[in-house]
Amino acid sequence: MGMDQWILPALLLWPLIGAVIVRLLGQERNAPTTAESMPTDALSRGGPDARVLTLGVLVVEAVLGVCAWLLFDATAPGWQMRTDLTWLPDLGARLSMGVDGISLPMLVLTTLLMPLALLATWQQVTSRMATYGALLLALTSGLVGVFVSLDLLLFYLAWELMLIPMYFIIGIWGTAGRTRAAIKYVMLTMFGSLLMLAAIAALYVMGGSTTFHLDDLLQLSLSLNTQLWLFAAFFLAFAIKSALVPFHTWLPDAQFEAPVIGAVVLGLKVGTYALLRFAMPLFPAAVMHETVRSVVLVLSVIAIVWGALVAIVQPDLRKVLSYASISHLGFIMLGCFALTQQSVEGAVMIMVNHGITTSALFLLAGFLKERSGTDRLDAFGGLARVVPLFAVMLTLSMLSTIGLPGTNGFVGEFLVLLGTYRTEPLLAIFATTGVVFASVYALRAVQRLLFSGLDVKANGEMRDLRGRQLAVMGVFAVAMIWLGVAPQPLLRRMELASSALVERVRGTSLDYAQAATAVNTGANAND
Amino acid sequence: MTDFALPGELIHALMPEITLVVGTLILLLVSAWGGEHSSPTRLTTRFALGIVAVTAGAVILAWLRGDGGTSDGRLAGDGFRYAVDLVLLLGTAGTLALLDTEQARTRAYQAEVPVLMLLALCGMMLLTAARDLMFLFIGFELMSIAVYVLAGSNRSSARSAEASLKYFLLGAFSSGFMLYGIALLYGAAGDTRLASIGATAVGPLYLVGVALLLTGLAFKVAAVPFHLWTPDVYDGAPAPVTAFMAACVKTAAFALLLRIMTEALGPAIDTWHPVLWWLAAATMVVGNIVALAQSNLKRMLAYSSIAHAGYLMVAVLAYSADAAAAMVFYLLVYTLATLGTFAVLGIVSEGRESATTIGDLAGLWHVRPGLAVVLAVCLLAFLGFPIAGGAGFFAKWYVLQAALSSSTPLNVLVVVLVLASVVSAGYYLTAIASMFNQPRSSNAMMPVPTPIFSGVVMVVSVVALLVLGVYPTPASRLAAAGALGASPLRTVAAPQPAATAASRSQSTLPEQ
């Protein structure tokens, strides 16, 4: 029983254990003096500060994540660090976990991002820290569960586990419109995920009601019609979760009302990950179906252009970022459905890089809001001279969003466009216009915030990044440039998994096409 | 009618019920002895809890002992009976504990309330055991009449009296339908035993009987369009009685529905299957959509219970041993969540004259986080949310699984169920949002401290829900034992295999 056997269960369970510890032992050290409306969670005096405790748990989790990264063997195909424990013997559900080159980067990104985000938003949430920390840890566990599950029931539970902590994080610590945004987020997500649950149940019953394991379910041979229905349910769930146009409306609301750390987590592309992991390999014939593919590809291009155009006219920085995410999501979808190895690798690259860049940008927007109470673009101007470090970080992150060569944003978008051009040249050309619009919204925001005249006097007093915030932003800056200049370690790890996926989807669907032709000819002969 | 079982066998088969009745009658005499004013009301409730515990022991003993049925097939001794009995006993114990809390604060309730609950429980247990229309009707009436009185047990409240009268009038109406249906089925089959009816050829008399019986049952389980009494009665009745109706009466009615459908109405499956299909779909959709519009919490829960009747009817429609197990599991989870919900509701609405609304919950988390968390878990369990809602998820999962793997796959109905659940998120989440996201208004009452009995009910239901939510195996094994023992489920097709097979292929029609 080596380390690679217990590392994934540890990654999944440690935050849950941590959540209980934080909730029971955590105390508030700097509770606001107006504690009447928001009393502390303190059960008793004395004990560690809840925030420090949460950070400690998250740092351990990050260390575990890095261990997983180091244990991963880029040259071995298939699942690694597999675990298979008995869970519900009557149903056949097992605690099956494993990672491959697609899930590993997302997993490590998540575990590293959480402590950084908590550290950067250290002063932004001050009430009920123990509950807040526990919810944050439960959320982390849900995210990790989504990335490591190979059992569909476990995956579904983890998928929904993300929802409730996020609901409370938005609903309790969010801004004025939080209740509406939180309910909209949960209702829309549930709409998709419950249909997916029905599809999982159908798949399970068709598989003989004995197993939920992805590998076993991949062996099923389903008719095209069944595949189309089940794929529709899965796709809807994942499209809503990842905010594909036209299911995107919840994202700007939720990211705007949520506390910054909530917005950061919402920026993680769990939906597209699940699409690559489950929906596409399970239903290859549906993915390769002519109508399905063209609809999704066209929707992706619409998302790229529409998201970027809408981002141009947003008054708030966070809204600009939300719509930029929607535009990026279009690139990811395009890469997934163009189905060449390059485009799929590019899609996973964007998922990772988007996680880094958008998180940095949302944290920066959070700093603005923390300092001046707003992030409206027209409330600022000329900040470059007042807060130079902030200005450097914002510019760098925005350039990464545009996809400037040398930043991490470039690699993914370039691969997606290159890969797509080989199969869908027309769409690739349309998608490229998205990059142009991206530079408009990004440069507009930079120009408004940093470079026009210092027209609001109060902003002259603004503090620059210091201490914790500067350190966190430094990490982000290094990551953005490093992944832009040397993406090879990342790409090498996802190579095998991406090509396996493309082969699986393209290969199997070829068999289906042949079988369908054979059946048709047979039917015609009978006539 | 000369083949009645021997008295000894009858006593043997009805041992748990006899234990309960003897205990109840003693309790009745003891509480009547002291006269109305000096009767130690709360002591009666606690004795009633003791009787429930003893009866539970008798049920478990009977289950372990094996076949407790009669040889003439009028009383079942199968796992289904005992499993549902245990759920009923759990529900009754919970409501008695809540009643204790209510009695502590008001003198409106007299000693007859716990006694009536026990009598109703006895009727329900007879229902789960009955495989004969006469036993069945006696159990049904014993339950119903006791609950009519219970609905009006708050003597100082006009709304309680109104609820009682409304329930009585509509309930008597539905009993009439049922009795007429029973008479016609007896006429068609020449026997009152379910097995004989299940072996009878389908004729016009038979079908009219089935229709009338189904109408009566639809009233009791509050299926749309026979649901209109539910919100008024749930709203008017005292909270513990509402919990009793929501948890126990519904459980008993569904056990009865399942048994009748599988044991007696197998031959007519192609007639009732489409009817029940539409009833289930309408119940899920209407229940959930109307619940969205409710601001009064008890009315909201009433419509939510209607919606749950719809989900349970999907299990009845799935018509398999798995479906029976799924139903027992669902009823257990539903009972737990109902008890937890009403335990919180009792504390929040304490001392309030008007009905408790969702707005009254505002900011509950800020003053009483424990209560808010209990209510949130129970509501999420109703919603069927995994992990946070605990076993509620697996309850829905087993129903989905049974529906999809039944011999007539209910794909469309499953989609309706799932979409109806999404709608239900609208009102459950609104209540949760009110508790957690909104500030406590300054003139809101501070909820009273949690009385010990209510606290126990809350802790037991929440812990059970959460534990079963990650590891449902113990409860699902119990439920499966409840279904496996229900051998009639397997023998349904035996009398007329050809007819049943043909009817099943016909009953796929509504799916297309």
Coordinates of N, CA and C in Angstrom, one line a residue, chain A residues 202-208 211 214-223 227 230 281-284 504 508 512:
Chain A
A202 N -30.4 5.9 -15.5 CA -30.8 5.1 -16.7 C -29.5 4.3 -17.1
L203 N -28.4 5.0 -17.1 CA -27.1 4.3 -17.5 C -26.9 3.1 -16.6
Y204 N -27.1 3.4 -15.3 CA -26.8 2.4 -14.3 C -27.7 1.2 -14.5
V205 N -29.0 1.4 -14.8 CA -30.0 0.3 -15.0 C -29.6 -0.4 -16.3
M206 N -29.2 0.3 -17.3 CA -28.8 -0.4 -18.6 C -27.6 -1.2 -18.4
G207 N -26.7 -0.8 -17.5 CA -25.5 -1.6 -17.2 C -25.8 -2.7 -16.3
G208 N -27.0 -3.0 -16.0 CA -27.3 -4.2 -15.2 C -27.4 -3.9 -13.7
T211 N -23.0 -1.6 -11.2 CA -21.8 -0.8 -11.1 C -22.0 0.6 -11.6
L214 N -16.8 4.2 -14.1 CA -16.8 4.7 -15.4 C -16.2 3.7 -16.4
D215 N -15.2 3.0 -16.0 CA -14.6 2.0 -16.9 C -15.6 0.9 -17.3
D216 N -16.5 0.5 -16.4 CA -17.5 -0.5 -16.7 C -18.5 0.1 -17.6
L217 N -19.0 1.3 -17.3 CA -20.0 1.9 -18.1 C -19.5 2.2 -19.5
L218 N -18.2 2.4 -19.7 CA -17.7 2.7 -21.0 C -17.8 1.4 -21.9
Q219 N -18.0 0.3 -21.3 CA -18.1 -1.0 -22.1 C -19.5 -1.1 -22.7
L220 N -20.5 -0.4 -22.1 CA -21.8 -0.6 -22.6 C -21.9 -0.2 -24.1
S221 N -22.7 -0.9 -24.9 CA -22.9 -0.4 -26.2 C -24.4 0.0 -26.3
L222 N -24.5 1.3 -26.4 CA -25.8 1.9 -26.4 C -26.2 2.3 -27.8
S223 N -27.5 2.3 -28.1 CA -28.0 2.7 -29.4 C -27.8 4.2 -29.5
Q227 N -28.0 7.2 -26.7 CA -26.9 8.1 -26.4 C -27.2 9.5 -26.6
L230 N -29.3 10.6 -23.4 CA -28.5 10.7 -22.2 C -27.4 11.8 -22.3
P281 N -16.6 10.7 -23.5 CA -16.3 9.2 -23.7 C -17.5 8.3 -23.5
L282 N -18.5 8.7 -22.7 CA -19.6 7.7 -22.5 C -20.5 7.7 -23.7
F283 N -20.7 8.8 -24.4 CA -21.6 8.9 -25.5 C -20.9 9.4 -26.8
P284 N -20.0 8.6 -27.3 CA -19.2 9.1 -28.4 C -20.1 9.3 -29.7
R504 N -10.8 7.5 -28.4 CA -12.1 6.9 -27.9 C -13.3 7.4 -28.6
T508 N -14.7 5.1 -31.6 CA -15.9 4.3 -31.3 C -17.0 4.8 -32.2
Y512 N -19.7 3.0 -34.8 CA -21.2 3.2 -34.8 C -21.7 3.5 -36.2

